Short mmCIF file of C-alpha atoms in Angstrom, two decimals:
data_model
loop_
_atom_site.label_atom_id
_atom_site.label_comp_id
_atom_site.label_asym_id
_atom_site.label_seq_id
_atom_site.Cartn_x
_atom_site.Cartn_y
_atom_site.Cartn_z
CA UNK K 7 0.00 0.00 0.00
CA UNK K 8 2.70 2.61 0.70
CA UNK K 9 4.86 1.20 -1.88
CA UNK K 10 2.05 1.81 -4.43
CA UNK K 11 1.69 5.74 -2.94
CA UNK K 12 5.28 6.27 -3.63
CA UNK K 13 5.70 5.00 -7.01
CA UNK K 14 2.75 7.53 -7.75
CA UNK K 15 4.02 10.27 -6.26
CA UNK K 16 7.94 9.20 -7.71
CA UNK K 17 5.45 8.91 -11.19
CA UNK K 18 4.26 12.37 -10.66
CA UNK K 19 7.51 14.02 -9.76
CA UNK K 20 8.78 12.82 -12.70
CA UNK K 21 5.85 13.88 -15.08
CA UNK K 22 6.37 17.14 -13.52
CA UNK K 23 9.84 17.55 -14.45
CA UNK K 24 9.87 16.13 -17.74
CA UNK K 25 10.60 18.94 -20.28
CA UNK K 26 7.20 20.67 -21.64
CA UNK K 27 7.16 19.83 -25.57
CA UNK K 28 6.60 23.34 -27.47
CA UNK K 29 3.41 23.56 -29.13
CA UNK K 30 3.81 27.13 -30.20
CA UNK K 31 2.54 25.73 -33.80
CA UNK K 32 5.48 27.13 -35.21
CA UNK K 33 8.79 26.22 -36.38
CA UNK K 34 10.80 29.08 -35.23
CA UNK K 35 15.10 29.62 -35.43
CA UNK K 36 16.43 32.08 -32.23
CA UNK K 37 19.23 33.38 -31.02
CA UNK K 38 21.23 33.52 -34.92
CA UNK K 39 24.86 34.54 -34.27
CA UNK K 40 28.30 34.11 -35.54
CA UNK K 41 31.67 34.48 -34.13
CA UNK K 42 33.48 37.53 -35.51
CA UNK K 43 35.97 36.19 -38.44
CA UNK K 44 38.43 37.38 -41.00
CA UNK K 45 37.50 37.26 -44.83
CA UNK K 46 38.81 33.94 -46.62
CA UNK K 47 38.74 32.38 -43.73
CA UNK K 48 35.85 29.80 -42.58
CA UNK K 49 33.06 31.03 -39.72
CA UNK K 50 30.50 28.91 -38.02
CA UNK K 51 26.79 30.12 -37.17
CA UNK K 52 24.93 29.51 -34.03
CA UNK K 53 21.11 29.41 -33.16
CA UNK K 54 18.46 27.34 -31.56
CA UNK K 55 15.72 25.84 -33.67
CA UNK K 56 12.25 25.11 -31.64
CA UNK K 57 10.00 23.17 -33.37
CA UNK K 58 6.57 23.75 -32.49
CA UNK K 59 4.66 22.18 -34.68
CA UNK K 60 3.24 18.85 -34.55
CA UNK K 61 5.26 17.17 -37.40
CA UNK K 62 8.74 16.49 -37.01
CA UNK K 63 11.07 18.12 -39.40
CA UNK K 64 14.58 18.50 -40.25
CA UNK K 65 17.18 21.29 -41.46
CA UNK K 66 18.22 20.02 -45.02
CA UNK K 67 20.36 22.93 -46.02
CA UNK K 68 21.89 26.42 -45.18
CA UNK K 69 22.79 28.95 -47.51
CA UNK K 70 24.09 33.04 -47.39
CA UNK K 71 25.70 35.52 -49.19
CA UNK K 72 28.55 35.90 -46.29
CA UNK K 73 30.41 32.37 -47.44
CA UNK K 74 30.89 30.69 -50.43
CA UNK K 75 29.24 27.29 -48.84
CA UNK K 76 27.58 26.71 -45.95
CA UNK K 77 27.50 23.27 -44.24
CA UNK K 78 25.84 21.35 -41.14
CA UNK K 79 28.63 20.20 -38.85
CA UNK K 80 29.15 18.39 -35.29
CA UNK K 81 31.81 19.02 -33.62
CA UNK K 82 32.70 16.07 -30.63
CA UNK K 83 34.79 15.59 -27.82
CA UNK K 84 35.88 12.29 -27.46
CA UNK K 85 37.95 12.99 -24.17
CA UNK K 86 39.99 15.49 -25.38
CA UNK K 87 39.80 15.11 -29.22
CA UNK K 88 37.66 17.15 -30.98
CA UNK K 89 36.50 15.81 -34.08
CA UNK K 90 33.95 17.39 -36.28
CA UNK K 91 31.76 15.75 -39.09
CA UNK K 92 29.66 17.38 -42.08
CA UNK K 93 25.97 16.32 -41.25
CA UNK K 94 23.56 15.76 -44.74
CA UNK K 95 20.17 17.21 -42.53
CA UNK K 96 19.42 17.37 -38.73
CA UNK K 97 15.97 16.11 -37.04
CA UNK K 98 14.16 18.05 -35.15
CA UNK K 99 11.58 16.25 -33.43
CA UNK K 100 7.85 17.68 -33.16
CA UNK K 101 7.68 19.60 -30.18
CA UNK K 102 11.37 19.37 -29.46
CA UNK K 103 14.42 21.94 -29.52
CA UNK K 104 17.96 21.88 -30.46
CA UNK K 105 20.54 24.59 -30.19
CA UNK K 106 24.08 24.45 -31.61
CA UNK K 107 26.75 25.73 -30.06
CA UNK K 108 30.32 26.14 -29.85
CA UNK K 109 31.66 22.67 -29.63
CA UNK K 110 28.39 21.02 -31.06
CA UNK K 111 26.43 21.41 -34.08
CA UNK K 112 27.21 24.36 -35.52
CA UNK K 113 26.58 25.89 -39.29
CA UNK K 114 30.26 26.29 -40.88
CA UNK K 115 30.27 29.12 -43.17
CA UNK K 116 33.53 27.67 -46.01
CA UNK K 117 35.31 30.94 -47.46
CA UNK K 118 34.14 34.69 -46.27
CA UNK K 119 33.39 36.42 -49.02
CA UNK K 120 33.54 39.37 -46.32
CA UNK K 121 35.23 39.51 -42.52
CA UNK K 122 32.51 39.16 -40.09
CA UNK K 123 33.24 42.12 -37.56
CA UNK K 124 31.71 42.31 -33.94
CA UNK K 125 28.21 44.15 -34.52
CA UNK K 126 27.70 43.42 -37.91
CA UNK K 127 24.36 41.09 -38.86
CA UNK K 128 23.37 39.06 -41.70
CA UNK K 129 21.30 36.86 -43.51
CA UNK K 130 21.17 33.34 -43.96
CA UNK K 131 18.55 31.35 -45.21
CA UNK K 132 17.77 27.97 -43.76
CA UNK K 133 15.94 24.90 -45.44
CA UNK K 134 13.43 22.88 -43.78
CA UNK K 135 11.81 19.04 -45.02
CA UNK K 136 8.48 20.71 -43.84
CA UNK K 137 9.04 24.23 -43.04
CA UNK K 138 10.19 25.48 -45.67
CA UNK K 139 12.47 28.04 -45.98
CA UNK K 140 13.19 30.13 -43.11
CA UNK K 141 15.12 33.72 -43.76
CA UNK K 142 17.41 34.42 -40.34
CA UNK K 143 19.51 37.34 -39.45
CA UNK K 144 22.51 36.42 -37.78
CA UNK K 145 24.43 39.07 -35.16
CA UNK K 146 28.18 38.47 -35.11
CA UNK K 147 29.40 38.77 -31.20
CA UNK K 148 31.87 36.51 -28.97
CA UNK K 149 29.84 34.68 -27.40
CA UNK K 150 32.00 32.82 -24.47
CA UNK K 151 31.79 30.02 -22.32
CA UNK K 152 31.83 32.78 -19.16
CA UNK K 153 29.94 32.14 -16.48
CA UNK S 7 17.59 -1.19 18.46
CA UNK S 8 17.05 -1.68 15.45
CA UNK S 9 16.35 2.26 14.57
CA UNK S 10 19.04 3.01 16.51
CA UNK S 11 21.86 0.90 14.91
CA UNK S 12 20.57 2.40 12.00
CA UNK S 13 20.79 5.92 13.29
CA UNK S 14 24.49 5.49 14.49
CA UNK S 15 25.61 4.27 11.33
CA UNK S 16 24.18 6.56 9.54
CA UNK S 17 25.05 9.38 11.56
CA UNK S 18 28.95 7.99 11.54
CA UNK S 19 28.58 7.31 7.52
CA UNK S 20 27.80 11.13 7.14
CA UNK S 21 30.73 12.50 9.45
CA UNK S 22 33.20 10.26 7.73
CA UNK S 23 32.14 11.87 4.42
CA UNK S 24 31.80 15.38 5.86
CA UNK S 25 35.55 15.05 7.14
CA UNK S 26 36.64 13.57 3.87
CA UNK S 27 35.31 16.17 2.06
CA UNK S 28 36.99 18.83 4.47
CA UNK S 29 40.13 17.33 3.84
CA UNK S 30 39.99 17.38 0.40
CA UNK S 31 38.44 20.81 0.04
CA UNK S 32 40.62 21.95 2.42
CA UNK S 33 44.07 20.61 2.53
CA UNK S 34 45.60 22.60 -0.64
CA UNK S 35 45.50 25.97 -0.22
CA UNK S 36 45.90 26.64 -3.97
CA UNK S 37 43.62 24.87 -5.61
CA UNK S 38 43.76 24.90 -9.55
CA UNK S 39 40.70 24.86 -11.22
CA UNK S 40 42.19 23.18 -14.30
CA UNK S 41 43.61 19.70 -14.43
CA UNK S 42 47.00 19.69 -12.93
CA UNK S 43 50.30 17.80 -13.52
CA UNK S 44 51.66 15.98 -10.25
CA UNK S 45 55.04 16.76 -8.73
CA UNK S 46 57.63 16.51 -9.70
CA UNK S 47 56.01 18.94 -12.68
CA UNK S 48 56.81 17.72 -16.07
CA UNK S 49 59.05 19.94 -17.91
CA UNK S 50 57.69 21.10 -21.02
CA UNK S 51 59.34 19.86 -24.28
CA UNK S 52 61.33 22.01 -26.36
CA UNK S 53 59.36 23.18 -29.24
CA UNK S 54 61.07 24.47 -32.38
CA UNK S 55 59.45 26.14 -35.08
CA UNK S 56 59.08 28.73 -37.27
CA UNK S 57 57.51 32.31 -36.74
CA UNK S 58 56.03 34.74 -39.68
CA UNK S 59 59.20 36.42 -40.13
CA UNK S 60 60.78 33.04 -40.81
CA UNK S 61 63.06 33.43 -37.64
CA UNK S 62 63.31 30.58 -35.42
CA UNK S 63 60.90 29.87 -32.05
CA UNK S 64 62.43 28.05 -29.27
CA UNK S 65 60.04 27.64 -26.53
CA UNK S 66 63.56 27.68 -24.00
CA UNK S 67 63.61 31.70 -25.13
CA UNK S 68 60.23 32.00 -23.04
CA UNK S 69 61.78 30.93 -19.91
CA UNK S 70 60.54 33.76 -17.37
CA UNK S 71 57.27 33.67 -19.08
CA UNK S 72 54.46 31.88 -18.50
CA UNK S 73 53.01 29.94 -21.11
CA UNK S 74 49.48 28.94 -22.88
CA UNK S 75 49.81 25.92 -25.59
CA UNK S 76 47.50 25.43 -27.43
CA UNK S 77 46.86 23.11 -30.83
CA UNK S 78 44.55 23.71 -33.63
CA UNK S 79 44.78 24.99 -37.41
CA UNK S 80 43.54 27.79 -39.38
CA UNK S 81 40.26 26.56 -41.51
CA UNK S 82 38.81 25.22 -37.89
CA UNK S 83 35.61 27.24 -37.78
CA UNK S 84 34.44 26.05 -34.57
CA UNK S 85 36.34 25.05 -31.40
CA UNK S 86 39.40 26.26 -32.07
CA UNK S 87 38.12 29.99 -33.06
CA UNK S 88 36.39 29.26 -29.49
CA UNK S 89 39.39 28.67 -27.42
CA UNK S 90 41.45 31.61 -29.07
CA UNK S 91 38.26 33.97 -28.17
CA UNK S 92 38.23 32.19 -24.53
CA UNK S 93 42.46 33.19 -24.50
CA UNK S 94 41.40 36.25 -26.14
CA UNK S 95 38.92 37.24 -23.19
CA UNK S 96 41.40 35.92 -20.66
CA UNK S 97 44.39 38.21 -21.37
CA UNK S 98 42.21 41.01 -21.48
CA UNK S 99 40.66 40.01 -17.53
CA UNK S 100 44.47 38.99 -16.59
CA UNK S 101 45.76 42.81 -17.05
CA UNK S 102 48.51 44.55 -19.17
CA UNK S 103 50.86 43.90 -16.92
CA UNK S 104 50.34 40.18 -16.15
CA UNK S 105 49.24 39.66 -19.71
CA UNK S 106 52.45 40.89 -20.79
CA UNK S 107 54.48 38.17 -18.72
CA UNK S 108 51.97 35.37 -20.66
CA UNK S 109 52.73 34.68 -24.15
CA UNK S 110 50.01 32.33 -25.67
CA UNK S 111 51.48 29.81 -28.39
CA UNK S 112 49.31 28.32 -31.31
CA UNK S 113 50.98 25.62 -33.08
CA UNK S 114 49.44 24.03 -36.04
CA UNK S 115 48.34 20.85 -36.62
CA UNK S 116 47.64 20.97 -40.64
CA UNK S 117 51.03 22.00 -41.87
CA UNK S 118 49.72 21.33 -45.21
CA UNK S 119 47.79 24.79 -45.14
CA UNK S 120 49.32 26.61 -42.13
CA UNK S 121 51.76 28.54 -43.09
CA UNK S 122 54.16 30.75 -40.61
CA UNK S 123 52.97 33.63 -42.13
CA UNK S 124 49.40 32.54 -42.22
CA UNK S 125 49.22 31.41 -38.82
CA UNK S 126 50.57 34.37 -37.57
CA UNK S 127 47.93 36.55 -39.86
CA UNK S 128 45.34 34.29 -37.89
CA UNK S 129 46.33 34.57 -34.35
CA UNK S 130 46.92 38.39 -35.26
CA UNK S 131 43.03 38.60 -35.87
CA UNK S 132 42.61 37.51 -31.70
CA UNK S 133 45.33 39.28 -30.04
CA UNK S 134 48.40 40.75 -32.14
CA UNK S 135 50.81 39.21 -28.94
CA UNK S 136 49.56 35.49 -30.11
CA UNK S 137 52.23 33.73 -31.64
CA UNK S 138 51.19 31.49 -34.49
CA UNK S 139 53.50 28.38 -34.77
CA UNK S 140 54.25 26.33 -37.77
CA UNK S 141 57.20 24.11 -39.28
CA UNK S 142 58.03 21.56 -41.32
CA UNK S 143 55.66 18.18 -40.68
CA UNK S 144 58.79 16.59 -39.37
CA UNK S 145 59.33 19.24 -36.98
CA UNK S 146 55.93 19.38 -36.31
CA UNK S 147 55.70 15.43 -35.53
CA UNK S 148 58.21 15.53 -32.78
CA UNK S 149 56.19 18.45 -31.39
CA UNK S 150 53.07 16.56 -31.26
CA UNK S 151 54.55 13.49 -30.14
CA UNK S 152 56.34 15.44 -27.51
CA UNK S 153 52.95 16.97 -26.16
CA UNK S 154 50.74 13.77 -26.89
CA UNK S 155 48.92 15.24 -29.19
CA UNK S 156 46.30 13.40 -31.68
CA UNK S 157 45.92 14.65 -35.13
CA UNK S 158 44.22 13.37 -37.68
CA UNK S 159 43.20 14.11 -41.12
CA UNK S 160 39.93 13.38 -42.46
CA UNK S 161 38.51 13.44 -46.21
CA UNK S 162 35.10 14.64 -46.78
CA UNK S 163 32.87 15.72 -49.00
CA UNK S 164 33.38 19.92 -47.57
CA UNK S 165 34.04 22.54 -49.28
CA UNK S 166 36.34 23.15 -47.25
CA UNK S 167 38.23 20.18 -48.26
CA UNK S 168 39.75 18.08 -45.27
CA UNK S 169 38.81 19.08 -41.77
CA UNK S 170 41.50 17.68 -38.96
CA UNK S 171 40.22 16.01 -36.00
CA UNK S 172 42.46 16.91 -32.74
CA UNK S 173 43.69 17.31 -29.18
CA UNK S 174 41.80 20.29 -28.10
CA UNK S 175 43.71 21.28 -24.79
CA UNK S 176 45.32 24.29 -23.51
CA UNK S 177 48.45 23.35 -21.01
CA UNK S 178 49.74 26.11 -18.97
CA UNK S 179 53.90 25.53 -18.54
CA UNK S 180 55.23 28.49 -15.84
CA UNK S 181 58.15 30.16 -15.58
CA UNK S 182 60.66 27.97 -14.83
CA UNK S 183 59.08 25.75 -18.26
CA UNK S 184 57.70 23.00 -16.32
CA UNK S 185 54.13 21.76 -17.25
CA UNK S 186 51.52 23.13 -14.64
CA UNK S 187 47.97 22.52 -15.45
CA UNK S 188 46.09 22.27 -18.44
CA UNK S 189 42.46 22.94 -19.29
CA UNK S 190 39.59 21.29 -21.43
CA UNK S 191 37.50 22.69 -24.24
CA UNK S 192 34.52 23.78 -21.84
CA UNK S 193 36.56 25.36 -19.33
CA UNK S 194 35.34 28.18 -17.71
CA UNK S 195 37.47 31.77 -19.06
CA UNK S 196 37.70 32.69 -15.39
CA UNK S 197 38.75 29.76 -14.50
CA UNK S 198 41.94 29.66 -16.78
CA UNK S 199 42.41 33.50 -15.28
CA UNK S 200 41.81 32.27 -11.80
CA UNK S 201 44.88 29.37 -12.57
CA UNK S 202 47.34 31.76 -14.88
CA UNK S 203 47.41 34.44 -11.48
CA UNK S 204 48.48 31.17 -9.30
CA UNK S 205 50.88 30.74 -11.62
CA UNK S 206 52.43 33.57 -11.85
CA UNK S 207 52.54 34.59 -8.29
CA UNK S 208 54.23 31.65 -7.97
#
């Protein structure tokens, strides 16, 4: 009898905390930005993608005028190697979120046609299997593992 | 009885973990944040390269210094961009003064594309008192192999042609050139300030 209560209670806790899906109804990218880099050289691009909607989706492609190709990439650590593979799409779930970030998934923008300076924003379009495309602006800032 | 066996043991478990964890917390008085070499320290490996203006780099010449390390190569877009920033942020928290008794090293690990010159040109575009590090591969080799370091290239389909997978790790070697403490890719920048001030009030 008082094992039963618990494992309720333990069940409810555990409902409680389990992260809320997002039903905004939208698929919507936050948070766009890039770290500051010189021209020729290669940049990556940051955001968080929430999908709201009740389909699951997936990123498929990346383009912008900034780069002469833009790619999907993960970096890892295994221990202390950091390795880093070109991704063909990335799932988002329905009702799920995932951010890249420095040392994760990340966008790599291949050849600057321009330097990216602290301040400066632009575009990038992103390519969803059900969302279509998606126009983002992108804010270049250091953004620093500084807490 | 029962209860109270219960009680004393766990009331003995707890004080035996509080003390342990005294002990531990408080036994060193400087505590490094990073991940630190044991005594005796290691001394740090000569490293002998070449700088932009084709002179040579010995890392002896630092002695007096203290010294960041770090590995990476110039097309990296993501973590190693990341870790110059972090060093970037960190001089600039450390002070002029200290900052200028800290030289911060990058050393390439795609010798294929890094150049001297265009590591320095990269380094330049963090802090123009970087010093970008290249050589020739054999040089290079016994630098890695000296410092442990993995490197790896690996064909893909990028534009960017191959990326290199590799030791991402920042070692801190003091003044006297002996290996100190080192720090992983999600370490905290105050944290690498908070170790490079033990350091050099050593």
């Amino acid at each position: 009898m008082m094992k039963s209560k618990l494992l309720i209670l333990l069940a409810l806790i555990v409902t409680a905390c389990a992260p809320a899906k997002i039903t905004t109804g939208v698929l919507a990218v936050r948070d766009a930005w890039a770290r500051p880099a010189a021209q020729g050289d290669n940049g990556a691009i940051y955001f968080a993608i929430e999908n709201g909607t009740e389909n699951d989706d997936a990123l498929v492609s990346v383009a912008s005028d900034v780069a002469g190709a833009a790619e999907l990439h993960l970096s890892q650590m295994e221990g202390d190697r950091m390795s880093m593979r070109q991704q063909e799409t990335i799932a988002i779930s329905a009702g799920e979120a995932v951010v890249f970030s420095p040392g994760g998934l990340h966008v790599m923008l291949v050849g600057l046609a321009r330097e990216l300076k602290n301040g400066d924003t632009f575009e990038a379009a992103l390519q969803f299997e059900n969302a279509g495309e998606k126009i983002i602006t992108v804010t270049v800032r250091d953004d620093l593992n500084d807490d | 009885m029962n209860k109270r066996t219960l009680f004393v043991g766990i009331s003995s478990f707890a004080l035996i973990a509080f003390v342990a964890l005294a002990v531990i917390m408080f036994a060193r008085p400087a505590a490094f944040r990073g991940a630190t070499f044991g005594e005796p320290y290691p001394p740090a490996p000569e490293i002998e390269l070449t700088r932009s203006d084709g002179s040579r780099f010995q890392l002896s010449e630092t002695r007096g210094n203290v010294v960041l390390l770090f590995f990476g190569y110039t097309s990296c877009p993501d973590v190693c961009p990341t870790t110059l920033a972090e060093l970037k942020l960190a001089m600039e928290r450390l002070g002029e003064s200290r900052a200028g008794e800290t030289r911060v090293l990058l050393v390439t690990v795609d010798p294929k594309r890094d150049t001297p010159e265009r590591m320095q040109e990269y380094v330049d575009h963090f802090n123009p008192s970087f010093i970008g590090l290249s050589g020739t591969e054999a040089e290079l080799d016994k630098v890695w192999k000296d410092y442990s370091v993995f490197r790896l290239e690996v064909p893909g389909a990028s534009a960017a042609g191959y990326t290199v997978d590799h030791t991402a790790r920042v070692t801190l070697i003091d003044r006297q050139g002996s290996m100190r403490v080192s720090f992983g890719f999600d370490t905290p920048v105050d944290d690498i300030v908070h170790d490079l001030k033990l350091i050099l009030n050593d």
